[in-house]
Coordinates of C-alpha atoms in Angstrom, one line a residue:
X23 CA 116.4 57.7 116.6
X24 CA 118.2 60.6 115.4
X25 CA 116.8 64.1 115.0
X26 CA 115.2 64.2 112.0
X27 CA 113.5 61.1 112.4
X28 CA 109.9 60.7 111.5
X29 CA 108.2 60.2 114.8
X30 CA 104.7 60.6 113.5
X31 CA 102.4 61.3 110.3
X32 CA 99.4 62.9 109.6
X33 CA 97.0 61.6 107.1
X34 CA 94.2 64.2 105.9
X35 CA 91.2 62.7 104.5
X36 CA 89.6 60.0 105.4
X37 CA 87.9 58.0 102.6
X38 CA 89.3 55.1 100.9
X39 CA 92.8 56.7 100.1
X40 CA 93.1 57.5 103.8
X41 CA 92.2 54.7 105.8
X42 CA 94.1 52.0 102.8
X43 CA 97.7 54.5 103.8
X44 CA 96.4 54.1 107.9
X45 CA 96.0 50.4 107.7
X46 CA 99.4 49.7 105.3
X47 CA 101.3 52.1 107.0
X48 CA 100.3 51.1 110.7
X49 CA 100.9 47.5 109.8
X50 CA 104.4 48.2 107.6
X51 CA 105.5 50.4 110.2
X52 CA 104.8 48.6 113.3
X53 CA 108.5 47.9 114.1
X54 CA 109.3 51.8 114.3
X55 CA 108.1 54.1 117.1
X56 CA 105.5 56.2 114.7
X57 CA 102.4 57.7 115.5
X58 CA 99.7 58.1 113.1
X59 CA 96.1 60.5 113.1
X60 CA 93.8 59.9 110.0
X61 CA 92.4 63.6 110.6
X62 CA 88.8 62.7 108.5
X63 CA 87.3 65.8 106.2
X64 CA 83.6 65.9 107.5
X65 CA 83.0 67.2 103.4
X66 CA 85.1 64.1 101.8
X67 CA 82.9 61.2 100.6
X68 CA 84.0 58.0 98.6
X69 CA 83.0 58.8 95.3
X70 CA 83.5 55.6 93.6
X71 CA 80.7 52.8 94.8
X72 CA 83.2 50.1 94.3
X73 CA 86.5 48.5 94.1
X74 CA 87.9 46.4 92.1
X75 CA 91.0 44.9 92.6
X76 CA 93.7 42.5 90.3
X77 CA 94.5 39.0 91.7
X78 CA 98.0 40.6 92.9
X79 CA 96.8 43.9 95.1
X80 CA 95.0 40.5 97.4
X81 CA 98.4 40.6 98.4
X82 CA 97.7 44.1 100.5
X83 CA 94.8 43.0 102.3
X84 CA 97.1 39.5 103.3
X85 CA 99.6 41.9 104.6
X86 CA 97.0 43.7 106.7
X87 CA 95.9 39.6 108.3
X88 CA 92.9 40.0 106.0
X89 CA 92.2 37.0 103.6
X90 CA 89.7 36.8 100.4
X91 CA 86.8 34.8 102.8
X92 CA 86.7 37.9 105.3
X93 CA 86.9 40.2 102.6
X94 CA 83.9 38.6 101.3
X95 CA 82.1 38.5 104.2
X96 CA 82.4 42.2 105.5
X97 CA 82.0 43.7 102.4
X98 CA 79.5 42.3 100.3
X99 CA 82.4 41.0 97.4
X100 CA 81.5 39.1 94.7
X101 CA 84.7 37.5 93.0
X102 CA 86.0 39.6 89.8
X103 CA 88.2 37.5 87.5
X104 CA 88.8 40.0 84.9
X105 CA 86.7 42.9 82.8
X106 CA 84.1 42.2 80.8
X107 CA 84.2 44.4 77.3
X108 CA 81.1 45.0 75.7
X109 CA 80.3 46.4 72.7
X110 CA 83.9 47.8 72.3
X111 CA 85.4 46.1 69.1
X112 CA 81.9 45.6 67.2
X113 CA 78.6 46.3 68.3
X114 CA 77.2 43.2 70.4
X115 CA 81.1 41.8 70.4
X116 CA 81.0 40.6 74.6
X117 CA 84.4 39.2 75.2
X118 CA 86.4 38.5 78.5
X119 CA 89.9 40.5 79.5
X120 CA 90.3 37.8 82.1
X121 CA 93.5 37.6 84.7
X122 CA 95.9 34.8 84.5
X123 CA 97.6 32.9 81.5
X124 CA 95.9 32.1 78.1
X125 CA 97.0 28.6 76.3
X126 CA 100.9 28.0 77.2
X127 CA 104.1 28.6 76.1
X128 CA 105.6 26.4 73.1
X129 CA 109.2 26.5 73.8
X130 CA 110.4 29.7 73.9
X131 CA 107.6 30.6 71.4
X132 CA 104.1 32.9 73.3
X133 CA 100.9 31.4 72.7
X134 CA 99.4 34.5 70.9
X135 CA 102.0 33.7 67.8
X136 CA 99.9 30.5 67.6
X137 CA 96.3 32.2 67.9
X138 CA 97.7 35.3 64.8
X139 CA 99.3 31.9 62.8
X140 CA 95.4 30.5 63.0
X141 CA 93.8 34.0 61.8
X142 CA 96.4 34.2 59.0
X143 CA 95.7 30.9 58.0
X144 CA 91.8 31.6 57.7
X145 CA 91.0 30.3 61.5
X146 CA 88.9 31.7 64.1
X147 CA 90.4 31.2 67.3
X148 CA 89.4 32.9 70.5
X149 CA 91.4 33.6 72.9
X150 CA 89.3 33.4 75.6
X151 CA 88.8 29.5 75.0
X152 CA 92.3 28.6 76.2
X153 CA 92.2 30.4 79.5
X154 CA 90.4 28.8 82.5
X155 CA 89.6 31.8 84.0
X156 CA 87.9 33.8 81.0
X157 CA 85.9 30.3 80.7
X158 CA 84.8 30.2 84.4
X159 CA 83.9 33.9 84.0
X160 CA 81.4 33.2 80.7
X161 CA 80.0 30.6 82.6
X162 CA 79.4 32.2 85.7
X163 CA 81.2 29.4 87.5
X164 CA 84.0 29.6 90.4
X165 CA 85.9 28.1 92.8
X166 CA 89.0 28.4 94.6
X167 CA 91.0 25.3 94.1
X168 CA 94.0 23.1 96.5
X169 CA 93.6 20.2 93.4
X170 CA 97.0 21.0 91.5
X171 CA 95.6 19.4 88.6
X172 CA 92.4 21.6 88.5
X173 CA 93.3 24.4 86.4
X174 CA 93.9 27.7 88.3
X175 CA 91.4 29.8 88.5
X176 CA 92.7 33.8 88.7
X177 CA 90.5 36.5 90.8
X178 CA 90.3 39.6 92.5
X179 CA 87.0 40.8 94.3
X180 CA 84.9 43.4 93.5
X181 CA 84.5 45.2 97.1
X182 CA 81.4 48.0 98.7
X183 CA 83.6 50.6 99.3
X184 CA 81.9 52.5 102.1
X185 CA 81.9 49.2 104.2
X186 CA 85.6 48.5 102.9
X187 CA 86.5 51.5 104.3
X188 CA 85.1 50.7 107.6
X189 CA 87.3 47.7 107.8
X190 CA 90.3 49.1 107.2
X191 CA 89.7 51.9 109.6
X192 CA 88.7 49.1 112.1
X193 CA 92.1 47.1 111.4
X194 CA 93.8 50.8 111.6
X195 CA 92.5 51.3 115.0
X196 CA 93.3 48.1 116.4
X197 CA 97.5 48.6 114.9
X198 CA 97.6 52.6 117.0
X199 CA 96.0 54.6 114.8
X200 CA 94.5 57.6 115.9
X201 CA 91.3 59.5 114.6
X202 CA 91.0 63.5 115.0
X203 CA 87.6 65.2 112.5
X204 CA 87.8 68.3 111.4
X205 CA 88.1 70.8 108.5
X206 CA 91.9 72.7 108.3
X207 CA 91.1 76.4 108.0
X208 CA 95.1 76.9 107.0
X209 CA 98.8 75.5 106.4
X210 CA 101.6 76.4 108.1
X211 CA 104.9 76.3 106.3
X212 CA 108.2 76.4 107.7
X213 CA 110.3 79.2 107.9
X214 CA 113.2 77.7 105.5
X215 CA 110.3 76.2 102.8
X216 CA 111.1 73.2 103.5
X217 CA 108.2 71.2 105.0
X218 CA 104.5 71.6 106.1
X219 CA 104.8 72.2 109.8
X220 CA 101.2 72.6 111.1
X221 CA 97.6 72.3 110.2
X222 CA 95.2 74.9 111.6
X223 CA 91.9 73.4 112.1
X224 CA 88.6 75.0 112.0
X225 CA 88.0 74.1 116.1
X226 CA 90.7 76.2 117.2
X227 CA 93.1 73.2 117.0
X228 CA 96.3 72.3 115.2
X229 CA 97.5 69.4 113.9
X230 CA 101.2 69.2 113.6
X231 CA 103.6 65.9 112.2
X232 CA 107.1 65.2 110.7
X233 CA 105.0 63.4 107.8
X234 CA 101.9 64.4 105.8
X235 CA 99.6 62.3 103.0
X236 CA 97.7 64.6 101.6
X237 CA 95.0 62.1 100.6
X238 CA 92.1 64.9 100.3
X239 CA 90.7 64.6 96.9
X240 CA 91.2 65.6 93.5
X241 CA 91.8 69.3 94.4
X242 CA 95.2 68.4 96.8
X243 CA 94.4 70.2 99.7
X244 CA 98.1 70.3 100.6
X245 CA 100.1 68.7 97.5
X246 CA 97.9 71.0 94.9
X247 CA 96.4 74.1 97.3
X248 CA 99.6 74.3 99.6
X249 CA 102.5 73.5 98.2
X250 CA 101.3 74.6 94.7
X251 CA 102.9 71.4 92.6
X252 CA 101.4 70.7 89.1
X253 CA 99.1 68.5 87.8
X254 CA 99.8 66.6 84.1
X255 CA 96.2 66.7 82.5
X256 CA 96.0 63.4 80.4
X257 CA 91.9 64.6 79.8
X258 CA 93.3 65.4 75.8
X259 CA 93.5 61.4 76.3
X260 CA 91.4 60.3 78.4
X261 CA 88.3 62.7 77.8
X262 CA 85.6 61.9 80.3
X263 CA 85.5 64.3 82.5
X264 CA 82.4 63.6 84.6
X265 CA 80.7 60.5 85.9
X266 CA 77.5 59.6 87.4
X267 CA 76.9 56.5 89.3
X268 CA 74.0 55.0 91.4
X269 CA 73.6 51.7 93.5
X270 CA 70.7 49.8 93.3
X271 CA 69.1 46.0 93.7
X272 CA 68.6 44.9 90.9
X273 CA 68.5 40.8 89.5
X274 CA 72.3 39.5 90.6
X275 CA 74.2 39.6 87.8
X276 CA 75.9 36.3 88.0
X277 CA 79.0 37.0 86.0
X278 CA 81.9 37.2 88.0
X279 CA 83.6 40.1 86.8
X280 CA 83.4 44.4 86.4
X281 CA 81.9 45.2 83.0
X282 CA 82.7 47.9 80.3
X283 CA 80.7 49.1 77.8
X284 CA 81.0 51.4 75.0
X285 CA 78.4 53.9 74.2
X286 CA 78.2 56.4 72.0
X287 CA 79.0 59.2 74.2
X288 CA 81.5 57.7 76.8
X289 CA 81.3 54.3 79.3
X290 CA 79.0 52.4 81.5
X291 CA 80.9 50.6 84.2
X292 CA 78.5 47.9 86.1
X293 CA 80.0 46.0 89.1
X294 CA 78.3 43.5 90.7
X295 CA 78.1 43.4 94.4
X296 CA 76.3 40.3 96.4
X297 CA 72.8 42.3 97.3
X298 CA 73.3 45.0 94.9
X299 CA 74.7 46.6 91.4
X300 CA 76.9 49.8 91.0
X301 CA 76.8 51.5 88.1
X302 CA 78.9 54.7 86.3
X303 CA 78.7 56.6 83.4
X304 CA 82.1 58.3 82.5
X305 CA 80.9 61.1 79.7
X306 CA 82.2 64.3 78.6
X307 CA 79.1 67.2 79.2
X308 CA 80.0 68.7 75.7
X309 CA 78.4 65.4 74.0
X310 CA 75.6 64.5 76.7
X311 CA 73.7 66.5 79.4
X312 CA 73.6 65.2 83.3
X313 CA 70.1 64.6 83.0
X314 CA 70.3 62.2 79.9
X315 CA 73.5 60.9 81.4
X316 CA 71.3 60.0 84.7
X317 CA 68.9 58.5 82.3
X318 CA 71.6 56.1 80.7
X319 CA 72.4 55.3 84.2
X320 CA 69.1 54.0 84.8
X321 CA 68.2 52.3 81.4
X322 CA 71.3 50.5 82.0
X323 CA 70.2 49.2 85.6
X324 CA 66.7 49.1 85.1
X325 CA 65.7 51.1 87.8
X326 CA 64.6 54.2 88.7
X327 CA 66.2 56.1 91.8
X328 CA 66.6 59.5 90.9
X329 CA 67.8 60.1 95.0
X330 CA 70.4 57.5 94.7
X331 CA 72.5 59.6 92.1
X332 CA 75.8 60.7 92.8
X333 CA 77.6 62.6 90.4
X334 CA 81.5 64.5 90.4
X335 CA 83.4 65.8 88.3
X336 CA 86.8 63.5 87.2
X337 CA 90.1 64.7 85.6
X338 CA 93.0 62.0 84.5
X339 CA 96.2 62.7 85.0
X340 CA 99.0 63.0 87.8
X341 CA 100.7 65.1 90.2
X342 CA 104.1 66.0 88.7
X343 CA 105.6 65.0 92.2
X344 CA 103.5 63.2 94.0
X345 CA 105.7 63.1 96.4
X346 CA 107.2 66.3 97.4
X347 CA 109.2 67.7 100.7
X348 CA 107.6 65.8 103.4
X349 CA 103.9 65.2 102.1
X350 CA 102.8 62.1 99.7
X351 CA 99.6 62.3 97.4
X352 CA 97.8 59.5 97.6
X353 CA 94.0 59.3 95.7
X354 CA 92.4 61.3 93.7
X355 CA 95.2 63.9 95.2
X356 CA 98.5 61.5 93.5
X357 CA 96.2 61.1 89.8
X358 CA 93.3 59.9 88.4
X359 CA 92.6 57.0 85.5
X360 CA 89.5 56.5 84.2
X361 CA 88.3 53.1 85.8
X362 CA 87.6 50.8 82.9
X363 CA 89.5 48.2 84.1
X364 CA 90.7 49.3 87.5
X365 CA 89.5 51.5 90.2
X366 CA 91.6 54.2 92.3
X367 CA 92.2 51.1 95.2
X368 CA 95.0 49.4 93.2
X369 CA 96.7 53.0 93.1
X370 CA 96.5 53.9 96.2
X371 CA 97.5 50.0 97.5
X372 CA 100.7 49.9 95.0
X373 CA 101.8 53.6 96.5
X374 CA 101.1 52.7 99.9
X375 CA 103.4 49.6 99.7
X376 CA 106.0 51.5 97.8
X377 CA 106.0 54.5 100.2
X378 CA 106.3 51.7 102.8
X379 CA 109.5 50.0 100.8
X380 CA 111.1 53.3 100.8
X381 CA 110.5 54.8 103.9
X382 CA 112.7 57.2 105.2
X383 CA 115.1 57.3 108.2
X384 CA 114.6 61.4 108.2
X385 CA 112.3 63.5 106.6
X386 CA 114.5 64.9 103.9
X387 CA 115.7 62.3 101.7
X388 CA 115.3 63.2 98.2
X389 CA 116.8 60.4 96.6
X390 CA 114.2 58.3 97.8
X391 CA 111.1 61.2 96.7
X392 CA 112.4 61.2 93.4
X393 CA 112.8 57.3 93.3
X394 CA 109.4 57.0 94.5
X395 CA 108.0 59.4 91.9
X396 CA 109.6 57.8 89.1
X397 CA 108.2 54.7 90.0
X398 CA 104.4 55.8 91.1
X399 CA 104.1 57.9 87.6
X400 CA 105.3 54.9 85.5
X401 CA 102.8 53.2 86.6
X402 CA 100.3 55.9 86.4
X403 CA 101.3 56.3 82.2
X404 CA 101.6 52.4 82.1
X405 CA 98.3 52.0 82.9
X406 CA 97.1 55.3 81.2
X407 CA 98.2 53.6 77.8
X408 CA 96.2 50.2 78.6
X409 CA 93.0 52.3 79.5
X410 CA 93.7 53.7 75.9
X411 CA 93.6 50.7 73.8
X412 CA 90.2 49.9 75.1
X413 CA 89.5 53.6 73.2
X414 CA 91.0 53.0 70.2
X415 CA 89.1 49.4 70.4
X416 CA 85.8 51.8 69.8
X417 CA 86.5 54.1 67.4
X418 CA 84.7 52.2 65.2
X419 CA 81.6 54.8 66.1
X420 CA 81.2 58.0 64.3
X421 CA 79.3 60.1 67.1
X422 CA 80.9 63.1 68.3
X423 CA 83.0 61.9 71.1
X424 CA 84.5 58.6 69.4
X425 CA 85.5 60.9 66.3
X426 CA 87.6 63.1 68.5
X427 CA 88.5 60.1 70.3
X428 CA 89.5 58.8 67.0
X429 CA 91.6 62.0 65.1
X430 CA 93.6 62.8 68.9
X431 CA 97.2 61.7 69.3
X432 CA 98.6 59.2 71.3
X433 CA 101.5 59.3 74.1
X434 CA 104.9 57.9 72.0
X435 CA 105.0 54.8 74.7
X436 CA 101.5 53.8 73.3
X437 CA 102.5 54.2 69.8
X438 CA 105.6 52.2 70.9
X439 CA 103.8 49.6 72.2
X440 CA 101.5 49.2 69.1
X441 CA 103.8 49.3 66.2
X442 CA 105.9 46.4 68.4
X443 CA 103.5 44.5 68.4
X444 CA 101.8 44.7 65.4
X445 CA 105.0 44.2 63.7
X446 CA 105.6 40.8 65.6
X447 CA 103.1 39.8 68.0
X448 CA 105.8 40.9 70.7
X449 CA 104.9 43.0 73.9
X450 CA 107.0 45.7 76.0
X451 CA 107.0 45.5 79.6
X452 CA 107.7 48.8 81.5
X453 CA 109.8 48.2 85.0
X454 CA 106.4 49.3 87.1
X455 CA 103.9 47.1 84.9
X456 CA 100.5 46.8 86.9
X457 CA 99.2 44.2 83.9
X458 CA 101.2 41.2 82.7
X459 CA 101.9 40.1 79.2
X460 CA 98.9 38.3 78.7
X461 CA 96.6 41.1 79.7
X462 CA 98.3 43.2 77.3
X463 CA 97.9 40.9 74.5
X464 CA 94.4 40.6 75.4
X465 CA 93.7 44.3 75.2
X466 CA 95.6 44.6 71.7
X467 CA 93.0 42.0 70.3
X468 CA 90.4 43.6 72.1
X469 CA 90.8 46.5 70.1
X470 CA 91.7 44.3 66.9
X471 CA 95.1 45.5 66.4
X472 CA 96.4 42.4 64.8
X473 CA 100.3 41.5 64.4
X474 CA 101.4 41.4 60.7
X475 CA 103.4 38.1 61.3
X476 CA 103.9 35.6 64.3
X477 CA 107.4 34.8 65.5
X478 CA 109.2 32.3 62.5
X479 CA 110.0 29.9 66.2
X480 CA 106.4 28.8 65.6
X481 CA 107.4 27.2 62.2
X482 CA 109.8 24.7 63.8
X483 CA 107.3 22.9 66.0
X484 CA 105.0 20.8 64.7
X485 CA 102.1 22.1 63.6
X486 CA 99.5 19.2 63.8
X487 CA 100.6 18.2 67.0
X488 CA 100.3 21.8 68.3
X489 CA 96.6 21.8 67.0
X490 CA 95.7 18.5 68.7
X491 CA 97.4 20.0 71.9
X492 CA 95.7 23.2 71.7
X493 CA 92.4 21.7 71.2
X494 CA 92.9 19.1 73.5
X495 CA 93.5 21.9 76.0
X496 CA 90.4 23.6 75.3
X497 CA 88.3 20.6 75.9
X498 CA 89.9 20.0 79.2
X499 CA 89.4 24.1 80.3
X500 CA 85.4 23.4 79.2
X501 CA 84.8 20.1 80.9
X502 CA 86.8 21.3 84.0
X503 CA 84.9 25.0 84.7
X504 CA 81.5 22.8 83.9
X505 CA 82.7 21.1 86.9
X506 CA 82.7 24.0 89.1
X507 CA 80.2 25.4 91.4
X508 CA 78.1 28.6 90.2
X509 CA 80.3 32.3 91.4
X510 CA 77.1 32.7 93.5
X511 CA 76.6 28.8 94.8
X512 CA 80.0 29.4 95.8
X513 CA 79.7 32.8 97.6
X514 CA 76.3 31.4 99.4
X515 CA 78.2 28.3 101.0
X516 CA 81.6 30.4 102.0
X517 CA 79.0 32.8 104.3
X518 CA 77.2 29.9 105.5
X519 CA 80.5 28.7 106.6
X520 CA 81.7 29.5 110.8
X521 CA 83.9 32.3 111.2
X522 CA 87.6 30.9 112.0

């Protein structure tokens, strides 16, 4: 190991975003003589109830030796196969953003060019009805399948994230990991500018590493406070700038996914959980006051626990570098999207496994910071333009907030994305896509931007014989979910089951 190797890193902050980097990094990094303190902020809470995670971030937790069953079992997870909108397109429309293909590929010809042919041709056709995992989902049913002629069934979980985070700072322990608590009263800088050297902490102590990841909340303590780099405001955008939440028992909501509903001053995000419900509000104060915003909160859930409230302020956007001499921003600290359909845990797993791909033999490689950056604020403005379909979906309303919704401007890779495919029924991919084609295609229905033409492929296939498929398929999806266990049947026998 030469000189400038990194021989150990300090993590500051221990919520969520801390112990996720503790247990990826120990894990990734297990091969390399590294030593790791999660130095936990006795003032940093989780501010976000839940987690809700895509099919492919499962893929972390199997890296850490964690599989969906334990996950389930520590945690309190329902499964999640996709967002439920509500109210977004047309008041009362309830639809299903599910994970996983829709229909099937006719040639070389997407199955959404068959669905636009339909509505030109006077047909209703739902999307939804062609995709086994949307169907399970409006049925409440699930199961997790070996039978390679069931059709697949897509999930993620939705996960408590207070007792998440206890199991990743168990699995963290148990790889090396090391745990100091305190508050840092100050930052030491080297004498050249080119690194954070040493943490004074409020005990007397210091703290000192070759790596930081700054992983302290919105504010940065180190990335923002410290080292003074900017943050990219997207709230012109993305305009709720507070949110509200509470969790509460309340009748289980048997629907397998995290719902999103459109109000007329902002969002109501419900997950359910297997003994309880978590609920937001993402508003902006200029249209609604906390009070009536905690009053929405409980209409929503039926309940009344005024103690249970927990309410912070939220800014989208990103760090300009979230990576930057030798400290990473990870969490609120790296950026912020407002979680309509996916909370900060996919973020902070994604960079966590990138920062792990591109880990560095010494502390100053900038190639690999500025690759790193590149590809963490892709993503970021990838899924900042997905988040904003689901607005322009609702703009239908004429309060306050959806009319300035409605007359803003919209980031040239959005406006990209719409006039391609509302031109042609085609969709652009970005190199650091978090959702796949058919999500996207999904999420441009949603919000009933309709292609003016299908792809002319279509016309050279039969089109009876593509009907009878196509329906033939939907009667096979139907008779197949009606098949399945119910998502909480299913849950009930997996924890009756014996620990491995």
């Amino acid at each position: 190991m030469n000189e400038s190797s990194i021989r150990s890193i300090a993590i500051v902050g221990g919520d969520i975003a801390g112990w996720t980097a503790a247990a990826g990094l120990a894990n990734s990094l297990k091969g390399l003589d590294v030593s790791i303190t999660v130095l936990e902020l006795p003032d940093l809470i989780n501010v976000e109830p839940v987690q809700y995670t895509t099919p492919g971030t499962l893929a972390f937790f199997e890296h850490l030796g964690i599989d969906a069953t334990e996950l389930v079992r520590q945690t309190g997870a329902t499964y999640r196969l996709g967002t439920g909108l509500h109210d977004v397109s047309a008041k009362g429309d309830h639809r299903i953003s599910a994970f996983g293909p829709h229909g099937a590929m006719m040639g070389f010809v997407h199955f959404n060019h068959f669905i636009a042919r339909a509505k030109s041709g006077g047909q209703d056709l739902h999307l939804n009805d062609y995709s086994p995992t949307a169907v399970a989902a409006r049925n409440a049913k699930f199961c997790i399948s070996d039978d390679r002629a069931a059709p697949p069934i897509h999930f993620g979980l939705n996960l408590n994230t207070e007792k998440l985070t206890q199991l990743l700072s168990r699995n963290a322990t148990l790889n090396g990991v090391r745990t100091a608590r305190s508050r840092v009263d100050g930052v030491r800088i080297s004498g050249d500018g080119r690194r954070i050297e040493t943490l004074l902490l409020d005990d007397g102590s210091q703290l000192q590493a070759d790596f930081y990841i700054d992983c302290s909340g919105e504010d940065g303590l180190l990335t923002g406070a410290t080292l003074g780099v900017e943050y990219v405001d997207w709230s012109h955008w993305l305009p709720c700038s507070k949110a509200i939440g509470v969790t509460a028992k309340t009748p289980h909501d048997n629907i397998p996914v995290h719902h999103c509903t459109a109000t007329d001053n902002g969002w109501l995000l419900s997950t359910p959980l297997q003994y309880r419900t978590a609920c937001r509000f993402l508003y902006c104060p200029e249209d609604v006051g906390d009070e009536a915003a905690a009053t929405e909160v409980r209409d929503y859930l039926g309940v009344d626990e005024a103690e249970a409230l927990a309410m912070n302020d939220v800014r989208s956007g990103h760090r300009a570098a979230p990576w930057h001499l030798n400290c990473v921003a990870l969490g609120a600290a790296a950026g912020y999207v407002e979680p309509l359909d996916l909370s900060t845990l996919h973020f902070i797993q994604s960079a966590v496994l990138r920062l792990a791909q591109l880990w560095p033999a010494s502390v100053f490689q900038p190639e690999l910071a500025a690759e790193y950056n590149r590809a963490v604020i892709n993503e970021f403005e990838c899924v900042r333009d997905f988040t904003m379909l689901r607005y322009i979906g609702a703009t239908w309303r004429s309060t306050p907030f959806w009319k300035r919704v409605a007359s803003s401007d919209r980031p040239d890779s959005l406006e990209n994305r719409i006039e391609l495919f509302r031109s042609r029924g085609r969709v652009h991919l970005d190199e650091h896509e978090t959702f796949d084609r058919d999500a996207w295609v999904g999420a441009f229905l949603a919000a009933e931007l309709w292609p003016a033409g299908y792809d002319p492929l279509l016309d050279s296939l039969d089109a009876q014989q593509l009907q009878q498929h196509f329906t033939r398929m939907k009667v096979t999806i139907a008779q197949a979910v009606q098949a399945m266990p119910g998502h909480r049947d299913f849950i009930s026998k997996q924890l009756a089951l014996p620990h491995c």
